[in-house]
Coordinates of C-alpha atoms (C1' of nucleotides) in Angstrom, one line a residue:
Chain A
M1 CA 97.1 86.7 139.1
S2 CA 97.4 89.4 138.0
G3 CA 95.6 92.6 137.0
T4 CA 98.0 92.9 134.1
L5 CA 97.5 92.6 130.3
N6 CA 100.0 91.5 127.7
K7 CA 98.5 91.6 124.3
V8 CA 99.8 92.0 120.7
M9 CA 97.7 92.2 117.6
L10 CA 99.3 92.1 114.2
I11 CA 98.1 92.0 110.6
G12 CA 101.0 91.4 108.3
H13 CA 102.7 89.2 105.6
L14 CA 104.9 86.2 106.2
G15 CA 108.5 87.0 105.3
D16 CA 109.4 83.3 105.2
E17 CA 108.0 79.8 105.4
V18 CA 106.9 78.3 108.8
K19 CA 109.8 76.6 110.4
M20 CA 108.8 73.6 112.6
H21 CA 110.5 72.1 115.6
Y22 CA 109.3 68.8 117.1
F23 CA 109.8 67.7 120.6
E24 CA 110.2 64.3 122.1
G25 CA 107.1 64.6 124.2
G26 CA 105.0 65.0 121.1
G27 CA 104.7 68.8 121.1
C28 CA 105.9 71.1 118.4
I29 CA 106.5 74.7 117.7
G30 CA 106.4 76.7 114.5
R31 CA 108.2 80.0 113.9
F32 CA 107.9 82.5 111.2
P33 CA 108.5 86.3 110.7
I34 CA 105.8 88.7 109.7
A35 CA 106.2 92.2 108.4
T36 CA 104.1 95.2 109.2
N37 CA 104.4 98.5 107.4
E38 CA 104.0 102.0 108.6
T39 CA 103.9 104.9 106.2
Y40 CA 104.1 108.6 107.0
T41 CA 105.2 111.8 105.5
N42 CA 108.3 113.5 106.5
R43 CA 107.3 117.0 107.5
Q44 CA 110.5 118.7 106.5
T45 CA 110.9 117.1 103.1
G46 CA 107.4 116.2 102.4
E47 CA 108.5 112.8 101.1
K48 CA 106.7 109.6 102.0
V49 CA 108.5 107.2 104.1
T50 CA 107.7 103.5 104.7
N51 CA 109.1 101.5 107.5
T52 CA 108.9 97.8 107.7
E53 CA 108.8 96.2 111.1
W54 CA 109.6 92.5 111.5
H55 CA 108.0 90.3 114.2
N56 CA 109.0 86.9 115.4
I57 CA 105.9 84.7 115.6
V58 CA 105.8 81.6 117.6
V59 CA 103.0 79.0 117.4
R60 CA 102.6 75.8 119.3
N61 CA 101.3 72.3 118.8
K62 CA 98.1 72.0 116.8
A63 CA 98.1 75.7 115.8
A64 CA 101.7 75.3 114.5
E65 CA 100.7 72.3 112.4
I66 CA 97.9 74.3 110.8
C67 CA 100.1 77.2 110.1
E68 CA 102.8 75.0 108.5
K69 CA 100.2 73.3 106.4
Y70 CA 98.4 76.4 105.1
L71 CA 100.7 79.4 105.3
S72 CA 103.4 80.3 102.9
K73 CA 105.8 83.2 102.4
G74 CA 103.8 86.2 101.4
D75 CA 100.5 85.2 103.0
K76 CA 98.6 87.6 105.1
I77 CA 97.6 86.8 108.6
Y78 CA 96.0 88.2 111.7
V79 CA 97.9 87.2 114.8
E80 CA 97.0 87.8 118.4
G81 CA 99.3 86.8 121.3
R82 CA 101.5 88.0 124.0
L83 CA 105.0 89.5 124.1
K84 CA 107.8 87.4 125.4
T85 CA 111.4 88.4 125.5
R86 CA 113.8 85.5 125.7
Q87 CA 117.3 85.9 126.7
W88 CA 120.4 83.8 126.3
Q89 CA 124.1 84.1 126.5
G90 CA 125.9 85.1 123.4
E91 CA 129.2 83.5 122.4
D92 CA 130.9 86.6 123.7
G93 CA 129.4 86.1 127.1
N94 CA 127.0 89.0 126.8
T95 CA 123.3 88.6 127.3
R96 CA 121.2 88.7 124.2
Y97 CA 117.5 89.4 123.9
S98 CA 114.9 88.4 121.4
T99 CA 111.3 89.4 121.6
E100 CA 108.7 87.1 120.2
I101 CA 105.0 87.0 119.8
Q102 CA 103.6 83.9 121.4
V103 CA 100.4 83.2 119.4
Q104 CA 97.1 82.7 121.2
D105 CA 94.8 83.3 118.3
F106 CA 95.1 83.8 114.6
T107 CA 93.1 84.1 111.4
F108 CA 94.3 83.6 107.8
L109 CA 93.6 86.6 105.7
S110 CA 94.9 85.1 102.5
T111 CA 96.6 81.9 101.5
K112 CA 97.9 80.6 98.3
S113 CA 96.9 77.1 99.2
E114 CA 94.1 76.1 96.9
S115 CA 92.5 73.7 99.3
M116 CA 92.1 75.0 102.8
S117 CA 90.0 73.4 105.5
N118 CA 87.8 75.1 108.0
A119 CA 90.4 75.0 110.6
Q120 CA 88.8 76.3 113.8
S121 CA 90.3 74.9 116.9
N122 CA 89.2 75.6 120.4
T123 CA 90.4 72.4 121.8
P124 CA 91.8 73.1 125.2
Q125 CA 93.7 69.9 126.0
E126 CA 97.4 70.0 125.7
Q127 CA 99.3 67.7 123.4
R128 CA 96.2 66.3 122.0
P129 CA 96.7 64.1 118.9
I130 CA 97.2 66.3 115.9
S131 CA 94.8 64.6 113.7
G132 CA 91.7 65.1 111.8
N133 CA 91.5 68.8 112.3
P134 CA 92.3 70.0 108.9
G135 CA 91.9 68.4 105.6
T136 CA 88.4 67.2 105.1
K137 CA 86.2 69.9 103.7
P138 CA 88.1 72.5 101.8
I139 CA 85.6 75.3 102.4
E140 CA 87.4 78.5 102.4
N141 CA 90.7 80.2 102.6
T142 CA 90.6 81.3 106.1
A143 CA 91.2 79.7 109.4
H144 CA 90.6 80.8 112.9
V145 CA 92.4 79.2 115.8
S146 CA 92.5 79.8 119.5
E147 CA 95.3 78.5 121.6
P148 CA 94.6 77.0 125.0
E149 CA 96.1 79.0 127.8
P150 CA 99.8 78.8 128.5
E151 CA 101.2 75.4 129.4
D152 CA 104.4 74.4 130.9
D153 CA 107.4 75.9 129.4
L154 CA 108.8 73.9 126.6
P155 CA 112.5 74.3 126.3
F156 CA 112.1 77.4 124.2
Chain B
M1 CA 99.3 102.4 103.8
S2 CA 99.2 99.6 104.4
G3 CA 96.8 96.8 105.1
T4 CA 98.8 95.9 108.1
L5 CA 98.3 96.3 111.9
N6 CA 101.0 96.7 114.6
K7 CA 99.3 97.1 117.9
V8 CA 100.3 96.3 121.5
M9 CA 98.2 96.8 124.6
L10 CA 99.6 96.4 128.0
I11 CA 98.4 96.8 131.6
G12 CA 101.3 96.7 134.0
H13 CA 103.4 98.3 136.7
L14 CA 106.3 100.6 136.3
G15 CA 109.6 98.9 137.3
D16 CA 111.4 102.2 137.4
E17 CA 111.1 105.9 137.1
V18 CA 110.5 107.6 133.8
K19 CA 113.9 108.5 132.2
M20 CA 113.8 111.6 130.0
H21 CA 115.9 112.7 127.1
Y22 CA 115.7 116.1 125.6
F23 CA 116.6 117.0 122.1
E24 CA 118.0 120.2 120.7
G25 CA 115.0 120.8 118.5
G26 CA 112.8 120.9 121.5
G27 CA 111.4 117.4 121.4
C28 CA 111.8 114.8 124.1
I29 CA 111.4 111.2 124.8
G30 CA 110.6 109.3 128.0
R31 CA 111.5 105.7 128.7
F32 CA 110.4 103.3 131.4
P33 CA 109.9 99.6 131.9
I34 CA 106.6 98.0 132.8
A35 CA 106.1 94.5 134.0
T36 CA 103.2 92.2 133.2
N37 CA 102.7 88.9 134.9
E38 CA 101.4 85.6 133.8
T39 CA 100.4 82.9 136.2
Y40 CA 99.6 79.3 135.4
T41 CA 99.7 76.0 137.1
N42 CA 102.2 73.4 136.0
R43 CA 100.3 70.3 135.1
Q44 CA 102.9 67.9 136.1
T45 CA 103.7 69.3 139.5
G46 CA 100.5 71.2 140.2
E47 CA 102.5 74.1 141.5
K48 CA 101.7 77.7 140.5
V49 CA 104.2 79.5 138.4
T50 CA 104.4 83.2 137.8
N51 CA 106.3 84.7 135.0
T52 CA 107.1 88.3 134.7
E53 CA 107.6 89.9 131.4
W54 CA 109.4 93.3 131.0
H55 CA 108.5 95.8 128.3
N56 CA 110.4 98.8 127.2
I57 CA 108.0 101.7 126.9
V58 CA 108.9 104.8 124.9
V59 CA 106.8 108.0 125.0
R60 CA 107.4 111.2 123.1
N61 CA 107.1 114.9 123.6
K62 CA 104.0 116.0 125.5
A63 CA 103.0 112.5 126.5
A64 CA 106.5 111.9 127.8
E65 CA 106.3 115.1 130.0
I66 CA 103.0 113.9 131.4
C67 CA 104.4 110.5 132.2
E68 CA 107.4 111.9 133.8
K69 CA 105.3 114.3 135.9
Y70 CA 102.7 111.8 137.2
L71 CA 104.2 108.3 137.0
S72 CA 106.4 106.7 139.5
K73 CA 107.9 103.3 140.0
G74 CA 105.1 100.9 141.0
D75 CA 102.3 102.8 139.3
K76 CA 99.9 100.9 137.1
I77 CA 99.3 102.0 133.6
Y78 CA 97.4 101.0 130.4
V79 CA 99.6 101.5 127.4
E80 CA 98.8 101.2 123.7
G81 CA 101.3 101.5 120.9
R82 CA 103.3 99.7 118.3
L83 CA 106.2 97.4 118.4
K84 CA 109.5 98.6 117.1
T85 CA 112.7 96.7 117.1
R86 CA 115.8 98.9 117.0
Q87 CA 119.1 97.5 116.1
W88 CA 122.6 98.7 116.6
Q89 CA 126.2 97.4 116.5
G90 CA 127.5 96.0 119.7
E91 CA 131.0 96.7 120.8
D92 CA 131.9 93.2 119.5
G93 CA 130.7 94.1 116.1
N94 CA 127.6 92.0 116.3
T95 CA 124.1 93.3 115.6
R96 CA 122.0 93.7 118.7
Y97 CA 118.2 94.1 118.9
S98 CA 116.0 95.8 121.3
T99 CA 112.2 95.7 121.0
E100 CA 110.2 98.7 122.3
I101 CA 106.7 99.7 122.6
Q102 CA 106.2 103.2 121.0
V103 CA 103.3 104.6 122.9
Q104 CA 100.3 106.0 121.0
D105 CA 97.8 106.1 123.8
F106 CA 97.8 105.5 127.6
T107 CA 95.7 105.8 130.7
F108 CA 96.9 105.9 134.2
L109 CA 95.3 103.2 136.3
S110 CA 96.9 104.3 139.6
T111 CA 99.3 106.9 140.7
K112 CA 100.9 107.8 143.9
S113 CA 101.0 111.5 143.0
E114 CA 98.6 113.3 145.2
S115 CA 97.8 116.0 142.7
M116 CA 97.1 115.0 139.2
S117 CA 95.8 117.2 136.5
N118 CA 93.3 116.2 133.9
A119 CA 95.8 115.4 131.3
Q120 CA 93.9 114.6 128.2
S121 CA 95.8 115.4 125.1
N122 CA 94.7 115.0 121.6
T123 CA 96.8 117.8 120.2
P124 CA 98.2 116.8 116.9
Q125 CA 100.9 119.4 116.4
E126 CA 104.4 118.3 116.8
Q127 CA 106.8 120.1 119.2
R128 CA 104.0 122.2 120.5
P129 CA 104.9 124.2 123.6
I130 CA 104.6 121.9 126.7
S131 CA 102.6 124.3 128.7
G132 CA 99.4 124.6 130.6
N133 CA 98.3 121.0 130.0
P134 CA 99.4 119.6 133.3
G135 CA 99.5 121.1 136.6
T136 CA 96.8 123.6 136.9
K137 CA 93.7 121.9 138.1
P138 CA 94.5 118.8 140.1
I139 CA 91.3 117.0 139.3
E140 CA 91.8 113.3 139.3
N141 CA 94.4 110.5 139.3
T142 CA 94.0 109.4 135.8
A143 CA 95.1 110.7 132.5
H144 CA 94.3 109.7 129.0
V145 CA 96.5 110.7 126.2
S146 CA 96.6 110.0 122.5
E147 CA 99.7 110.5 120.5
P148 CA 99.6 112.2 117.1
E149 CA 100.7 109.8 114.4
P150 CA 104.4 109.1 113.9
E151 CA 106.6 112.0 113.1
D152 CA 110.0 112.1 111.7
D153 CA 112.4 109.8 113.4
L154 CA 114.2 111.4 116.2
P155 CA 117.7 110.1 116.6
F156 CA 116.4 107.2 118.7
Chain C
M1 CA 86.4 79.7 110.5
S2 CA 86.6 82.5 109.5
G3 CA 89.0 85.2 108.6
T4 CA 87.0 87.6 110.8
L5 CA 87.7 89.3 114.1
N6 CA 85.2 90.4 116.7
K7 CA 86.9 91.9 119.7
V8 CA 86.0 94.4 122.4
M9 CA 88.3 95.7 125.1
L10 CA 87.0 97.8 127.9
I11 CA 88.3 99.3 131.1
G12 CA 85.5 100.8 133.1
H13 CA 83.6 100.9 136.3
L14 CA 80.6 98.8 137.3
G15 CA 77.4 100.7 137.4
D16 CA 75.6 98.1 139.3
E17 CA 76.0 94.7 141.0
V18 CA 76.5 91.5 139.1
K19 CA 73.1 89.9 138.4
M20 CA 73.2 86.1 138.2
H21 CA 70.9 83.7 136.4
Y22 CA 71.2 80.0 137.0
F23 CA 70.1 77.3 134.5
E24 CA 68.8 73.9 135.0
G25 CA 71.7 72.2 133.4
G26 CA 74.0 73.7 135.9
G27 CA 75.3 76.6 133.9
C28 CA 74.9 80.2 134.9
I29 CA 75.3 83.7 133.5
G30 CA 76.2 87.0 135.1
R31 CA 75.3 90.4 133.8
F32 CA 76.5 93.9 134.8
P33 CA 76.9 97.3 133.2
I34 CA 80.2 99.1 133.0
A35 CA 80.7 102.7 132.2
T36 CA 83.5 104.2 130.1
N37 CA 84.1 107.9 129.8
E38 CA 85.3 110.1 127.0
T39 CA 86.4 113.6 127.6
Y40 CA 87.1 116.2 125.0
T41 CA 87.0 120.0 124.6
N42 CA 84.4 121.6 122.5
R43 CA 86.3 123.7 120.0
Q44 CA 83.7 126.4 119.7
T45 CA 83.0 127.0 123.4
G46 CA 86.2 125.7 124.9
E47 CA 84.3 123.8 127.5
K48 CA 85.1 120.4 128.6
V49 CA 82.6 117.7 127.8
T50 CA 82.4 114.2 129.3
N51 CA 80.4 111.5 127.7
T52 CA 79.6 108.3 129.5
E53 CA 79.0 105.2 127.6
W54 CA 77.3 102.1 129.1
H55 CA 78.1 98.6 128.1
N56 CA 76.2 95.4 128.9
I57 CA 78.6 92.8 130.1
V58 CA 77.8 89.1 130.0
V59 CA 79.9 86.5 131.7
R60 CA 79.3 82.7 131.9
N61 CA 79.7 79.9 134.3
K62 CA 82.8 79.9 136.4
A63 CA 83.8 83.4 135.3
A64 CA 80.3 84.6 136.3
E65 CA 80.7 83.1 139.7
I66 CA 84.0 84.8 140.2
C67 CA 82.6 88.2 139.1
E68 CA 79.6 87.9 141.4
K69 CA 81.8 87.0 144.3
Y70 CA 84.4 89.7 143.9
L71 CA 82.9 92.6 142.0
S72 CA 80.7 95.3 143.3
K73 CA 79.2 98.5 142.0
G74 CA 82.0 101.0 141.4
D75 CA 84.8 98.5 140.9
K76 CA 87.1 98.9 138.0
I77 CA 87.6 96.1 135.6
Y78 CA 89.3 95.2 132.3
V79 CA 87.0 93.2 130.1
E80 CA 87.7 91.5 126.8
G81 CA 85.1 89.8 124.7
R82 CA 83.1 89.8 121.6
L83 CA 80.1 91.9 120.5
K84 CA 76.8 90.2 120.2
T85 CA 73.5 91.9 119.3
R86 CA 70.5 90.0 120.5
Q87 CA 67.1 90.7 119.1
W88 CA 63.6 90.0 120.4
Q89 CA 60.1 91.0 119.7
G90 CA 58.8 93.9 121.7
E91 CA 55.4 93.9 123.1
D92 CA 54.4 96.2 120.3
G93 CA 55.5 93.6 117.8
N94 CA 58.6 95.5 116.7
T95 CA 62.0 94.0 116.7
R96 CA 64.3 95.3 119.4
Y97 CA 68.0 95.0 119.6
S98 CA 70.4 94.9 122.5
T99 CA 74.1 94.7 122.1
E100 CA 76.2 92.9 124.7
I101 CA 79.8 92.1 125.3
Q102 CA 80.2 88.4 125.8
V103 CA 83.3 88.1 128.0
Q104 CA 86.2 86.0 127.1
D105 CA 88.8 87.4 129.4
F106 CA 88.9 89.8 132.3
T107 CA 91.1 91.3 135.0
F108 CA 90.0 93.1 138.1
L109 CA 91.7 96.5 138.4
S110 CA 90.2 97.3 141.7
T111 CA 87.9 95.7 144.2
K112 CA 86.4 96.7 147.4
S113 CA 86.3 93.2 148.6
E114 CA 88.8 92.8 151.4
S115 CA 89.5 89.1 150.7
M116 CA 90.1 88.2 147.2
S117 CA 91.4 84.8 146.0
N118 CA 93.8 84.3 143.3
A119 CA 91.2 83.6 140.7
Q120 CA 93.0 82.7 137.6
S121 CA 91.0 80.3 135.5
N122 CA 92.0 78.7 132.3
T123 CA 90.0 75.6 132.7
P124 CA 88.6 74.7 129.4
Q125 CA 85.9 72.2 130.3
E126 CA 82.4 73.3 130.2
Q127 CA 80.0 73.1 133.2
R128 CA 82.8 72.0 135.4
P129 CA 81.9 72.0 139.1
I130 CA 82.2 75.5 140.3
S131 CA 84.2 74.7 143.4
G132 CA 87.4 75.4 145.0
N133 CA 88.5 78.0 142.6
P134 CA 87.9 81.1 144.7
G135 CA 87.9 81.4 148.3
T136 CA 90.7 79.6 149.8
K137 CA 93.8 81.8 149.8
P138 CA 92.9 85.5 149.8
I139 CA 96.0 86.6 148.1
E140 CA 95.4 89.7 146.1
N141 CA 92.8 92.0 144.7
T142 CA 93.0 91.0 141.1
A143 CA 91.8 88.1 139.1
H144 CA 92.6 87.1 135.6
V145 CA 90.2 84.7 133.9
S146 CA 90.0 83.3 130.4
E147 CA 86.9 81.9 129.1
P148 CA 86.9 78.7 127.1
E149 CA 85.7 79.2 123.6
P150 CA 82.0 79.6 122.8
E151 CA 79.8 76.8 123.8
D152 CA 76.3 76.0 122.9
D153 CA 73.9 78.8 123.1
L154 CA 72.3 78.9 126.5
P155 CA 68.8 80.3 126.2
F156 CA 70.1 83.9 126.5
Chain D
M1 CA 89.6 111.9 131.9
S2 CA 89.5 109.0 132.5
G3 CA 91.3 105.8 133.3
T4 CA 88.8 104.0 131.0
L5 CA 89.1 102.2 127.7
N6 CA 86.5 101.8 125.0
K7 CA 87.9 99.9 122.1
V8 CA 86.5 97.6 119.4
M9 CA 88.5 95.8 116.7
L10 CA 86.8 94.1 113.9
I11 CA 87.8 92.3 110.7
G12 CA 84.8 91.6 108.5
H13 CA 83.0 92.0 105.2
L14 CA 80.8 94.8 104.2
G15 CA 77.2 93.8 104.0
D16 CA 76.2 96.8 102.0
E17 CA 77.6 99.9 100.3
V18 CA 78.7 102.9 102.3
K19 CA 75.9 105.3 102.8
M20 CA 76.9 108.9 103.1
H21 CA 75.3 111.9 104.8
Y22 CA 76.5 115.4 104.3
F23 CA 76.1 118.2 106.8
E24 CA 75.7 121.9 106.2
G25 CA 78.9 122.8 108.0
G26 CA 80.9 120.7 105.5
G27 CA 81.3 117.6 107.5
C28 CA 80.0 114.2 106.5
I29 CA 79.4 110.7 107.9
G30 CA 79.4 107.3 106.3
R31 CA 77.7 104.2 107.5
F32 CA 77.9 100.6 106.5
P33 CA 77.4 97.2 108.1
I34 CA 80.1 94.6 108.5
A35 CA 79.7 91.0 109.3
T36 CA 81.8 88.8 111.5
N37 CA 81.5 85.1 111.8
E38 CA 81.9 82.7 114.7
T39 CA 82.0 79.0 114.2
Y40 CA 81.9 76.4 116.8
T41 CA 80.9 72.8 117.2
N42 CA 77.8 71.9 119.2
R43 CA 78.9 69.5 121.8
Q44 CA 75.7 67.6 122.0
T45 CA 75.1 67.1 118.3
G46 CA 78.6 67.5 117.0
E47 CA 77.3 69.7 114.2
K48 CA 79.2 72.8 113.2
V49 CA 77.4 76.1 113.7
T50 CA 78.1 79.4 112.2
N51 CA 76.8 82.6 113.7
T52 CA 77.0 85.9 111.8
E53 CA 77.2 89.1 113.8
W54 CA 76.4 92.4 112.2
H55 CA 78.0 95.6 113.3
N56 CA 77.0 99.2 112.5
I57 CA 80.1 101.1 111.4
V58 CA 80.2 104.9 111.4
V59 CA 83.0 106.9 109.8
R60 CA 83.4 110.6 109.6
N61 CA 84.7 113.3 107.3
K62 CA 87.8 112.4 105.3
A63 CA 87.8 108.8 106.4
A64 CA 84.1 108.5 105.3
E65 CA 85.0 109.9 101.9
I66 CA 87.8 107.4 101.5
C67 CA 85.6 104.5 102.5
E68 CA 82.9 105.6 100.1
K69 CA 85.4 105.8 97.3
Y70 CA 87.1 102.5 97.8
L71 CA 84.8 100.2 99.6
S72 CA 82.0 98.1 98.2
K73 CA 79.7 95.4 99.4
G74 CA 81.7 92.3 100.1
D75 CA 85.0 94.0 100.8
K76 CA 87.0 93.0 103.7
I77 CA 88.2 95.6 106.2
Y78 CA 89.9 96.0 109.6
V79 CA 88.1 98.6 111.7
E80 CA 89.1 100.0 115.1
G81 CA 87.0 102.3 117.1
R82 CA 84.8 102.8 120.1
L83 CA 81.4 101.6 121.0
K84 CA 78.6 104.1 121.2
T85 CA 75.0 103.3 121.9
R86 CA 72.6 105.9 120.6
Q87 CA 69.1 106.1 121.9
W88 CA 65.9 107.7 120.5
Q89 CA 62.2 107.6 121.0
G90 CA 60.4 105.0 119.0
E91 CA 57.0 105.9 117.4
D92 CA 55.4 104.0 120.2
G93 CA 57.1 106.2 122.8
N94 CA 59.5 103.6 123.9
T95 CA 63.2 104.2 124.0
R96 CA 65.2 102.4 121.4
Y97 CA 68.9 101.7 121.4
S98 CA 71.3 101.2 118.6
T99 CA 75.0 100.4 119.1
E100 CA 77.5 101.6 116.7
I101 CA 81.2 101.4 116.2
Q102 CA 82.6 104.9 115.7
V103 CA 85.7 104.4 113.6
Q104 CA 89.1 105.7 114.7
D105 CA 91.3 103.7 112.5
F106 CA 90.9 101.3 109.6
T107 CA 92.8 99.3 107.0
F108 CA 91.4 97.8 103.8
L109 CA 92.1 94.1 103.6
S110 CA 90.6 93.7 100.1
T111 CA 88.9 95.9 97.6
K112 CA 87.4 95.3 94.2
S113 CA 88.5 98.8 93.2
E114 CA 91.2 98.4 90.6
S115 CA 92.8 101.7 91.3
M116 CA 93.3 102.5 94.9
S117 CA 95.4 105.3 96.2
N118 CA 97.7 105.2 99.2
A119 CA 95.2 106.7 101.5
Q120 CA 96.9 107.2 104.8
S121 CA 95.5 110.0 106.7
N122 CA 96.6 111.3 110.0
T123 CA 95.5 114.8 109.6
P124 CA 94.2 116.1 112.8
Q125 CA 92.2 119.1 111.8
E126 CA 88.5 118.9 111.7
Q127 CA 86.5 119.7 108.6
R128 CA 89.6 120.0 106.5
P129 CA 89.1 120.2 102.8
I130 CA 88.6 116.7 101.4
S131 CA 90.9 117.1 98.6
G132 CA 94.0 115.6 97.2
N133 CA 94.3 112.7 99.6
P134 CA 93.1 109.9 97.4
G135 CA 93.4 109.5 93.8
T136 CA 96.9 110.4 92.6
K137 CA 99.1 107.4 92.8
P138 CA 97.2 104.1 92.6
I139 CA 99.8 102.1 94.5
E140 CA 98.1 99.3 96.3
N141 CA 94.8 98.0 97.4
T142 CA 95.0 98.9 101.0
A143 CA 94.5 102.0 102.9
H144 CA 95.2 102.9 106.5
V145 CA 93.5 105.8 108.1
S146 CA 93.6 107.2 111.6
E147 CA 90.8 109.5 112.8
P148 CA 91.6 112.5 114.8
E149 CA 90.2 112.4 118.3
P150 CA 86.6 113.0 118.9
E151 CA 85.3 116.4 117.9
D152 CA 82.1 118.1 118.7
D153 CA 79.1 116.0 118.4
L154 CA 77.5 116.3 115.0
P155 CA 73.8 115.9 115.1
F156 CA 74.2 112.1 115.0
Chain E
dT1 C1' 73.9 103.2 136.9
dT2 C1' 80.2 104.1 137.4
dT3 C1' 84.5 106.8 138.0
dT4 C1' 87.5 111.3 138.1
Chain F
dT1 C1' 113.1 96.5 138.1
dT2 C1' 106.8 96.2 139.1
dT3 C1' 102.6 94.2 141.3
dT4 C1' 99.5 90.6 143.8

DNA sequence: TTTT
DNA sequence: TTTT
């Protein structure tokens, strides 16, 4: 399918460290929040208002490992992905919703890490060994990674 | 500001009619859900899986009026906007979140309406009289509308 | 790499049929033009002006085959890719430039073809046999295809 | 109109200073090139290849003034706009083409300028006095500017 | 050269 | 709750 498009593009700063989860099958997932800002001027009062929006970013497998290795709180990142709203049952029995950005592509726009490898990844295979990708030649402070297309749903 | 980017681009089908809310000051807001689909093949089982994702679309003022007038359940639309997560207190006292797409631009990709005006709007003024824009010359079945930048927060 | 982004997103109509080129190694390339329109009102004269912009679309391998099979002049398509400006020597010895959109992803938004297969492709391998993907089950009139990341430069 | 979309999004570095042109009517235009990079690994040789792509950026009026004031060669910028291919007659009588990105929105991602104002602009009026927008409160090193929708064609 |  |  499907004649539809589901795309999100964000540039923002990490509000926290990357939190990793590892699965038995060998896969993993990383999560972190990023903040975007919007500023405008209130027409009545003339005062400037800044709103901060928080986004839940989810990265998988090799991309997650790279993010964990090179990103820290405060770093700036470009993220591209799709919106996914998960739902679950709250303790009170009510359905709760949480909207996430499932990352397909990203580029570091700043990092505090002094040594950053040229971390481009276009490897399409799933669950490939997370190995020699980063680490060798600390060339620059940016990385560009493309995710393979959606795999099976991990239990998230 | 602000060195950040908050952008969503969707092509999908309306799952329901546009629901309008009118404010005392003259402004209005329209809401409708759109569905996007993602299809992939499960690598273990080989079966094809389709996931539907639902997005809460929010349009304002003139753009809302145009959407209400020309869009119906099932119609296909391109929507561009920014992510905004609203929060409120649930009856149980817990904080609830709801993520919306606040529309900045859209284009109709199909409509059932037989008569559709050439609804291009780039008018920047807020709360301008919703007047002759739609309705007069039913030229085509597409519309392209750009929203002026964010105004004051309406009570939504 | 690289901390940069090169992205184009278009919705437009094919101005001509898909033209295919086949290479010895088994790869292929498809080219077609798509038109986008921009309409605005001249502020001095009040008259409505429409500008048409033409874009040179380039698709590779499996994606090219799908486009050739299902797209015709006049069809509407969503195309996502990157900008690439090729240059060559004109007969007069001057350098000439031509900017193309190298497709990474696309979705059919309309087709005249009566039988359209469910042509989703996320296969990452290069030069894979172009085989059973289209053709079998004519399910719908949309296709969604993602290109694997850039390969070696074909002689184009 | 028009049921079409013409959108480019780039993150790249300025390859040169902003070149300004001023018109009699009071408008102005700024031009500068930005570079994006693409890196991939040649599958035959295993060597890493980097391609640089150059894009011709065109900004108008107030946005142009801001760019000229705060951007320098080497700075990083996010740019959003539409593709436009201009054509003209070469001296040899042949038609030449040049594709540009006409900026609608941008955000500075780095600047060398020590004092940078909070340069958000969503002013919709054409040819408005380029005045107090920048300069007052040097808050940060980023700017975010949205262009009003297309105006009359300037002689460019 | 498309579409409305 | 859409569409194919």
